[in-house]
Structures are given as C-alpha cells and as structure tokens.
XYZ file of N, CA and C in Angstrom:
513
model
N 32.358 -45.433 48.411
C 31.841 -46.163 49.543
C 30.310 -46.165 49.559
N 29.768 -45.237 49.311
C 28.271 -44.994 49.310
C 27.379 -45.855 48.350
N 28.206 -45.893 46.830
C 27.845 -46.512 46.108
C 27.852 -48.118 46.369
N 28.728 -48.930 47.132
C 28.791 -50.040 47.811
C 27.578 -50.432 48.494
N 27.186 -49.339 49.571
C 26.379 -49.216 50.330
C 24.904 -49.471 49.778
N 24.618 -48.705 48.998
C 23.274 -48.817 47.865
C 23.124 -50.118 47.196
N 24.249 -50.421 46.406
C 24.139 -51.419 45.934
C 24.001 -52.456 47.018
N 24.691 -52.888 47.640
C 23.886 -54.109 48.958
C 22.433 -53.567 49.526
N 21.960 -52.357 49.646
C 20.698 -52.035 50.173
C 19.958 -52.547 48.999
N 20.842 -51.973 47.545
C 19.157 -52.104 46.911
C 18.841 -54.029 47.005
N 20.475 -55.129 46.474
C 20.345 -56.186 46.939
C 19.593 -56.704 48.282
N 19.439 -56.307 49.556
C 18.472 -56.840 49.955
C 17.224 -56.552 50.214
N 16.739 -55.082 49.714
C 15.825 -54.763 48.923
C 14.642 -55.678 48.000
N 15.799 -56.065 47.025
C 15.485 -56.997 46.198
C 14.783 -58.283 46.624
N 15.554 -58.942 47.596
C 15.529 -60.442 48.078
C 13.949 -59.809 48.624
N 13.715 -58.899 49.897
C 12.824 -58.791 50.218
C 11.488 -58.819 49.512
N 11.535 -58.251 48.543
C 10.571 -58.250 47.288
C 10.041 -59.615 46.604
N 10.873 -60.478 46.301
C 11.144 -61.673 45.678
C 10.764 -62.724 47.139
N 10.606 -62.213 48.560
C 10.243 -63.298 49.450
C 8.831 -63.031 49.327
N 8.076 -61.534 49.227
C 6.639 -61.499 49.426
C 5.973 -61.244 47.850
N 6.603 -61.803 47.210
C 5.650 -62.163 45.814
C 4.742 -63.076 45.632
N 3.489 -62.633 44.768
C 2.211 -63.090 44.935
C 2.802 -63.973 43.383
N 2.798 -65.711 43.204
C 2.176 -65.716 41.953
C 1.677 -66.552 41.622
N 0.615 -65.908 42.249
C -0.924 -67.107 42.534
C -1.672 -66.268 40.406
N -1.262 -65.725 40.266
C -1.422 -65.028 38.819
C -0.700 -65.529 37.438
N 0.205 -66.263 37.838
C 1.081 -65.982 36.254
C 0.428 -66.611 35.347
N -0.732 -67.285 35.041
C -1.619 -67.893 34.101
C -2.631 -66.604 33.429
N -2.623 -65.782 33.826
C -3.353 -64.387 33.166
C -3.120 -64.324 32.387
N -3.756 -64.293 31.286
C -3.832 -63.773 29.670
C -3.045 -62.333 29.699
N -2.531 -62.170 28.684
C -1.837 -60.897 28.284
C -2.619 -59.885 27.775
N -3.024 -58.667 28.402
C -3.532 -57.762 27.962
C -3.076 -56.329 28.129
N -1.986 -56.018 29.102
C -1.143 -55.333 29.285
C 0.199 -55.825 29.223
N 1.386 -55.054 28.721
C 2.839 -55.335 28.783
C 3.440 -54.741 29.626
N 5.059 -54.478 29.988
C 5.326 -53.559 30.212
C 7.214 -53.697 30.419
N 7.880 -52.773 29.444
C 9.528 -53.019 28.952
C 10.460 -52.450 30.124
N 10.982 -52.910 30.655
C 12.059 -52.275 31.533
C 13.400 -52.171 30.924
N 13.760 -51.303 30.462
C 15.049 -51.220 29.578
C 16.007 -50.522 30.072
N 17.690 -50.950 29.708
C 18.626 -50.262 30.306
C 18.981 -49.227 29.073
N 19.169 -48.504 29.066
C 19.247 -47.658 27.622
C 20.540 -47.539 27.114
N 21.828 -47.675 28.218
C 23.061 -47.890 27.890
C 23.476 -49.122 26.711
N 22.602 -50.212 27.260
C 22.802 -51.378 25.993
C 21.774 -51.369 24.668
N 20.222 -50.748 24.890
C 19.407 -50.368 23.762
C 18.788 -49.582 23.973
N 19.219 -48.399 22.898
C 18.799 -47.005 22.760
C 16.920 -46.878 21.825
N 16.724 -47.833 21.147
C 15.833 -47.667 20.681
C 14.345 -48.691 21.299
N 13.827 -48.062 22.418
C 12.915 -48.103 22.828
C 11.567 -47.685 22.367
N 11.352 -46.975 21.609
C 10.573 -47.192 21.137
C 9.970 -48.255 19.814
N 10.627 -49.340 19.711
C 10.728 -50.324 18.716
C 9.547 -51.379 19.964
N 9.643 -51.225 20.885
C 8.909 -51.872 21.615
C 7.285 -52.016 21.835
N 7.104 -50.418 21.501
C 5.465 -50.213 21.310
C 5.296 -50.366 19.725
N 6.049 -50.843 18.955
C 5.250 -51.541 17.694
C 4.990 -53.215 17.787
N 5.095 -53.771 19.098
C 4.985 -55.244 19.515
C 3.281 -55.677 19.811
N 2.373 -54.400 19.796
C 0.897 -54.295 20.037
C 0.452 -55.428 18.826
N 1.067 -55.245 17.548
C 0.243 -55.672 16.432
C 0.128 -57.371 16.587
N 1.696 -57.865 16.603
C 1.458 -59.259 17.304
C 0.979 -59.658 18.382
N 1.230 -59.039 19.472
C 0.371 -59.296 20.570
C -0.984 -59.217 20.553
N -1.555 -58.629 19.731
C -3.661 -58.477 19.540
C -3.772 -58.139 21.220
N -3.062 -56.504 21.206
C -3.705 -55.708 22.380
C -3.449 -54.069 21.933
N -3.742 -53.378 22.412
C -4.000 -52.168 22.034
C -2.717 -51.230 22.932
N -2.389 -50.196 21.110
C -1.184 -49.652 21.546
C -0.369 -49.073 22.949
N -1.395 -48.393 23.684
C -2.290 -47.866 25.077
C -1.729 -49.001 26.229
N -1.615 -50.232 25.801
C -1.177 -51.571 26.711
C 0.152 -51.772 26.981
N 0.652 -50.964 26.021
C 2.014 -51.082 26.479
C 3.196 -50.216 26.843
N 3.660 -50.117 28.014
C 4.695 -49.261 28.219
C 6.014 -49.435 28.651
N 6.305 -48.626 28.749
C 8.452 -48.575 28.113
C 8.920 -47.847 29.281
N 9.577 -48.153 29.821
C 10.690 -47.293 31.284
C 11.493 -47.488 30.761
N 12.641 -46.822 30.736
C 14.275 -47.093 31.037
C 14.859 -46.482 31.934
N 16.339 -47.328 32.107
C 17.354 -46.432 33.448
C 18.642 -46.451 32.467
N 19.302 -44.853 33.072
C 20.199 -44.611 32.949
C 21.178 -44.544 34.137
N 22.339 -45.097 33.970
C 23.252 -44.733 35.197
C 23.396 -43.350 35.594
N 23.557 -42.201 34.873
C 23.593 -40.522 35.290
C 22.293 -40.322 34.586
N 22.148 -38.913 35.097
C 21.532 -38.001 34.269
C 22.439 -37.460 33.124
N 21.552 -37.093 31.873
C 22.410 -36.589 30.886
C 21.957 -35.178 31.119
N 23.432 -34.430 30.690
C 23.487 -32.789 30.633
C 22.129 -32.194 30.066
N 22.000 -32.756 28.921
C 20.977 -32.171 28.120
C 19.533 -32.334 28.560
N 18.581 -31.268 28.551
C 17.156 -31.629 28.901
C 16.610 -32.343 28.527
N 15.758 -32.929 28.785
C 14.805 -34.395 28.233
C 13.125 -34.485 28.769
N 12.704 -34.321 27.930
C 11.163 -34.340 28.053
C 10.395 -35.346 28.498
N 11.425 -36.698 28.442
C 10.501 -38.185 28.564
C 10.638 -38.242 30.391
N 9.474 -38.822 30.226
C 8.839 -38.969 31.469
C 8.721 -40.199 32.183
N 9.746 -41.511 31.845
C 9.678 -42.346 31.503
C 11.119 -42.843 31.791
N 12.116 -42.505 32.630
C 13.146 -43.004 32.678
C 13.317 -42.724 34.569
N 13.996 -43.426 34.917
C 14.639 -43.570 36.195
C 16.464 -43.458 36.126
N 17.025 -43.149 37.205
C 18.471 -42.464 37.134
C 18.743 -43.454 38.603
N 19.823 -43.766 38.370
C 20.644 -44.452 39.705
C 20.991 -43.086 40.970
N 20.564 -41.782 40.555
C 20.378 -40.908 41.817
C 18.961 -41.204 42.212
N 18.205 -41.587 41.976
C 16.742 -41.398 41.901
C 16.279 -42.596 43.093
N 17.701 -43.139 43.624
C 17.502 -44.393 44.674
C 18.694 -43.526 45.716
N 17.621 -44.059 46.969
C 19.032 -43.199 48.278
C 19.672 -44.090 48.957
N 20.554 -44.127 49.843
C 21.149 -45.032 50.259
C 20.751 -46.140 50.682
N 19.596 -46.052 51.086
C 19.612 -47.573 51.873
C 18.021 -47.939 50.810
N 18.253 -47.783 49.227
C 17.998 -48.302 48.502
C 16.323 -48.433 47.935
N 15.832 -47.005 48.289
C 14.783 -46.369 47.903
C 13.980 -45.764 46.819
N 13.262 -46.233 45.932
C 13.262 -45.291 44.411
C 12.404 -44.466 45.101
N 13.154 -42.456 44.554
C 12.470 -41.669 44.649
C 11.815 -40.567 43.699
N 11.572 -41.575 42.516
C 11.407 -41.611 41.127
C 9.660 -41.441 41.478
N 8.703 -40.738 41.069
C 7.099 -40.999 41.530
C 6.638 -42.019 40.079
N 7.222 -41.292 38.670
C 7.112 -41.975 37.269
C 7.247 -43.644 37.414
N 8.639 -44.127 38.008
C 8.573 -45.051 38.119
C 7.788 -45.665 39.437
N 7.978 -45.610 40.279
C 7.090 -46.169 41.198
C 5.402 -46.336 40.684
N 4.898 -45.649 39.761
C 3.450 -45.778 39.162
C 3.781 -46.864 37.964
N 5.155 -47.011 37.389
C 5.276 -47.990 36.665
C 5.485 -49.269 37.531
N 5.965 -49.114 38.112
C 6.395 -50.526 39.030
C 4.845 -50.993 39.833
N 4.149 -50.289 40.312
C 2.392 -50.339 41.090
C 1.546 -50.959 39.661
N 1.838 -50.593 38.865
C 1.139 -51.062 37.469
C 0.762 -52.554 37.438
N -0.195 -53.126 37.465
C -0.387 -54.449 37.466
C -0.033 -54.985 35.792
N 0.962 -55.035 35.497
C 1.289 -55.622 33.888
C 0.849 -57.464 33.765
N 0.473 -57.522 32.760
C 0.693 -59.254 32.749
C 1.619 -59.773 32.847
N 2.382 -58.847 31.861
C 3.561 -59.373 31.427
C 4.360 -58.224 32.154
N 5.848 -58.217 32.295
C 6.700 -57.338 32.503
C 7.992 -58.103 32.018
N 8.726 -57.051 30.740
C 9.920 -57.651 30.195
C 10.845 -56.636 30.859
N 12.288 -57.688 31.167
C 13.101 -56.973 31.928
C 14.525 -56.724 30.655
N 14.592 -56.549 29.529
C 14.948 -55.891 28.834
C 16.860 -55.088 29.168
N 17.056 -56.046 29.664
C 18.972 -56.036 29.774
C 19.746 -56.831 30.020
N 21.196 -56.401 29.861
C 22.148 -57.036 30.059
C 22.683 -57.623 31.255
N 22.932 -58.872 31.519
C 23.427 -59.282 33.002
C 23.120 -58.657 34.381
N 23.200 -58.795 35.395
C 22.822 -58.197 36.831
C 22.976 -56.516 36.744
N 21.988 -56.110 36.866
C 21.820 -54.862 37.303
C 20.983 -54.802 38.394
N 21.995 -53.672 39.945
C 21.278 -53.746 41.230
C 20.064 -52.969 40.963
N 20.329 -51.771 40.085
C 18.921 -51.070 39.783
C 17.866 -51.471 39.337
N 18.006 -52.361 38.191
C 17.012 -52.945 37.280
C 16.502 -54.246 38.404
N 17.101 -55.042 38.762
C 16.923 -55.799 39.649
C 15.760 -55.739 40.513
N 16.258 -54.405 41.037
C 15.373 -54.161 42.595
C 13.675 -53.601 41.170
N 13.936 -52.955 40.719
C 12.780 -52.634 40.336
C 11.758 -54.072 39.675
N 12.475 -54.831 38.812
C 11.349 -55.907 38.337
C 11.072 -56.676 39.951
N 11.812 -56.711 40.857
C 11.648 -57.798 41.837
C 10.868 -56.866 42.438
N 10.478 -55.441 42.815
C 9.326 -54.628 43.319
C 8.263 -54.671 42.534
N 7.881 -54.926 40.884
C 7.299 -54.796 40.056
C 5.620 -55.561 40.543
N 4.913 -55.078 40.752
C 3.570 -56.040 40.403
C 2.855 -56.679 39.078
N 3.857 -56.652 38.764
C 3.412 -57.894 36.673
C 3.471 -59.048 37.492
N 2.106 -59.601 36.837
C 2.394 -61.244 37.040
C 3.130 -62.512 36.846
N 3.533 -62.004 35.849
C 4.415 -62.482 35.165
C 5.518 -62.029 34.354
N 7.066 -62.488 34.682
C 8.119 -61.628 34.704
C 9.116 -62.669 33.419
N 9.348 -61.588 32.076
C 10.369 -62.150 31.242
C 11.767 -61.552 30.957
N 12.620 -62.302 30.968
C 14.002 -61.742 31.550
C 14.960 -62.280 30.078
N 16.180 -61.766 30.120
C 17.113 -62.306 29.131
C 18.311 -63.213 29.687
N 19.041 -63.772 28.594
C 19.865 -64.652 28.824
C 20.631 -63.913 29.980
N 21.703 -64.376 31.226
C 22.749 -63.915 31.673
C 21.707 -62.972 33.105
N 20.821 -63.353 32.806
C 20.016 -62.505 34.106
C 20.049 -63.331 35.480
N 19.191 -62.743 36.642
C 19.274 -63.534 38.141
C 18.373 -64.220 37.650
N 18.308 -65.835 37.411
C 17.018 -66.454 37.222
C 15.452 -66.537 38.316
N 15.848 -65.980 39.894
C 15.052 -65.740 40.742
C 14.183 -64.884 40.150
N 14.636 -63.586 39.477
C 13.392 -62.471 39.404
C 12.571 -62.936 38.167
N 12.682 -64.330 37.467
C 11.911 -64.169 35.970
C 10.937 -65.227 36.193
N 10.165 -65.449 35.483
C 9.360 -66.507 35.153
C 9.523 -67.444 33.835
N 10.323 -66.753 32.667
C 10.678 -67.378 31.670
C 12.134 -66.527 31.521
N 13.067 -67.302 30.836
C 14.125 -66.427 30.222
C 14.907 -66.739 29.016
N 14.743 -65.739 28.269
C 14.842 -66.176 26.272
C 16.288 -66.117 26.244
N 17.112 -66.866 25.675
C 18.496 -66.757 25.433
C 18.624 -66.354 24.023
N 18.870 -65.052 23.785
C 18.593 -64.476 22.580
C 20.035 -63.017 22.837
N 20.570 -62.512 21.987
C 21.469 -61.612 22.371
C 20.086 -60.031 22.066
N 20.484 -59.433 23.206
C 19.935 -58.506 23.486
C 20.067 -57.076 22.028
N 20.741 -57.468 21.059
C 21.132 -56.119 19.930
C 20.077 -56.766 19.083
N 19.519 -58.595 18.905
C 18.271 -58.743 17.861
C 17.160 -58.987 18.519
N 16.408 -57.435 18.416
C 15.444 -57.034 18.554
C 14.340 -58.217 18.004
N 14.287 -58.686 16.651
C 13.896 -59.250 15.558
C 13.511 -60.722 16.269
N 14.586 -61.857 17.011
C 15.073 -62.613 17.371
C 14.102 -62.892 18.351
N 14.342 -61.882 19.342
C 13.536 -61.450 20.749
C 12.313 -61.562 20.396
N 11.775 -60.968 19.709
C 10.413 -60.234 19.195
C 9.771 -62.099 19.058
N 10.437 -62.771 18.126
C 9.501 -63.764 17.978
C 9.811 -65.051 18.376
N 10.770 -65.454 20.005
C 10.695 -65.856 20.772
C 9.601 -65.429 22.205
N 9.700 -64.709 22.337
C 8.692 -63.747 23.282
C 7.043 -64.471 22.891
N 6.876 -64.270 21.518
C 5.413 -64.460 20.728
C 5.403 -65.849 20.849
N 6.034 -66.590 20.538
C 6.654 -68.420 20.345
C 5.808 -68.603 21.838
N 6.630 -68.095 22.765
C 6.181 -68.579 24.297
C 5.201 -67.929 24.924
N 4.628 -66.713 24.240
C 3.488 -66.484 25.033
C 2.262 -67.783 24.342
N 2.278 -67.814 23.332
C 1.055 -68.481 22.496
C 1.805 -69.753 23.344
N 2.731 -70.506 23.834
C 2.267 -71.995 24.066
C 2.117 -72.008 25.542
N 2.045 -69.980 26.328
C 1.981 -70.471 27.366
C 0.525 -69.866 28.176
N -0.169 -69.750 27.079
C -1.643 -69.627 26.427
C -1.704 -68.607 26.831
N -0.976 -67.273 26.849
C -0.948 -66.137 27.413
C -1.358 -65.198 25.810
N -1.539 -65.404 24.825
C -1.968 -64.442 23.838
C -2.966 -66.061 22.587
C-alpha cells in the first residue's frame, strides 16, 4: 500500500516540477553533461565518462548517478547512486548526493533508461539541466529530444546523441 502511495506522490511530484520549468535555456552550448542511469538495465556506467573525447569538454564535465530499486547487501563506496528508500512517502529525495546532482545546472542531462520510472521520472523532471535527453519508450513531457535507439547499444546511442547535438548547435 505504501508503495502505491509514493509512487502517485512521487507522480505528482513530478507534474509539479515539469509545470515550473524554466526553458528559456535549452539553446546553451554543451559544456557540462550529466547521465541518469537505472543500473538494473545498464550496469556499465562508467562507459559514459569516456563520451568527454567526442563531446570537446573536459573529463571533470561529466557525471554519472544511478538508481537502484534496493540497497545491495554488500558495501559500496560509490557515492553516486540513489535507492527507492532514499524517497519518503509523500515523495521526497532524502538522498543529499543526489539532490547536489539534481541542483547541478547540466546543459545537457541524459535520462539513461528503460520505459516509465516514478523514481527516475521525478528526478530528471526536478533536474535543473537545460536541456533534457531521454530514450525511446520514455514520458515524452520530461525530454527535450528522444533517440529511439535500444538502450544495451551503447555504440548506437553514443553517435546519435553526437548526430543531434552538432545539428542542434549544442557542441
């Protein structure tokens, strides 16, 4: 029941976010990135900070979050992930890591998963990037562009992403 509960909080959460968005910005050149990844569908996140070299911005520009649905048993050093406990009922991140990722003014912000997620959701639609890139099967409200590419070619992604920043004079 609780979990019901969250999920409609973080949903109008979301909407709220997506009514007071600024994007008097999305023409900003790319000089920061920033990956929102679900880690359940791609584990290798760090394939993302080797995207600096095509982009002509510096390694430092780009950063990587992911969410996991639990916490895993095992300890983990990264500093850099958010947990579906980490939001309270009426649909709060009490994550500080992410909330400094989400305050982050990115140019860009890639939302980096599979179909509707209430978690991932609420966070790009809280996100301050100016500009928001999403994948096939996503809410088309939270994006600004969205690549229809299957989320396992990395490869695919990589130089659709580059395709549309250069014609959308963003690199």
């Amino acid at each position: 029941m609780f979990k019901k509960i969250k999920q409609r909080s973080l949903e109008k959460q979301t909407e709220k976010h997506l009514e007071k968005r600024d994007d008097s910005q999305l023409n900003t050149p790319l000089k920061t990135i920033g990956f929102l990844i679900h880690e359940v569908h791609f584990k290798q996140g760090d394939l993302f900070y080797e995207f600096y070299k095509e982009l002509t911005i510096q390694p430092k520009d780009i950063k990587v979050f992911s969410f996991l649905e639990s916490k895993k048993k095992l300890p983990s050093l990264k500093q850099n992930q958010v947990y579906n406990k980490d939001f309270t009922w009426n649909g709060i991140l009490q994550n500080q890591n992410a909330k400094e990722f989400l305050n982050t003014s990115f140019d860009v912000l890639v939302g980096y998963y599979k179909n509707s997620n209430p978690y991932l959701d609420y966070m790009v639609a809280s996100s301050n990037a100016k500009f928001k890139v999403g994948l096939k099967n996503c809410n088309p409200d939270l994006y600004d562009l969205i690549i229809g590419v299957d989320i396992e070619n990395i490869a695919d992604f990589k130089t659709e992403l580059i395709k549309y920043l250069i014609i959308l004079k963003k690199i």
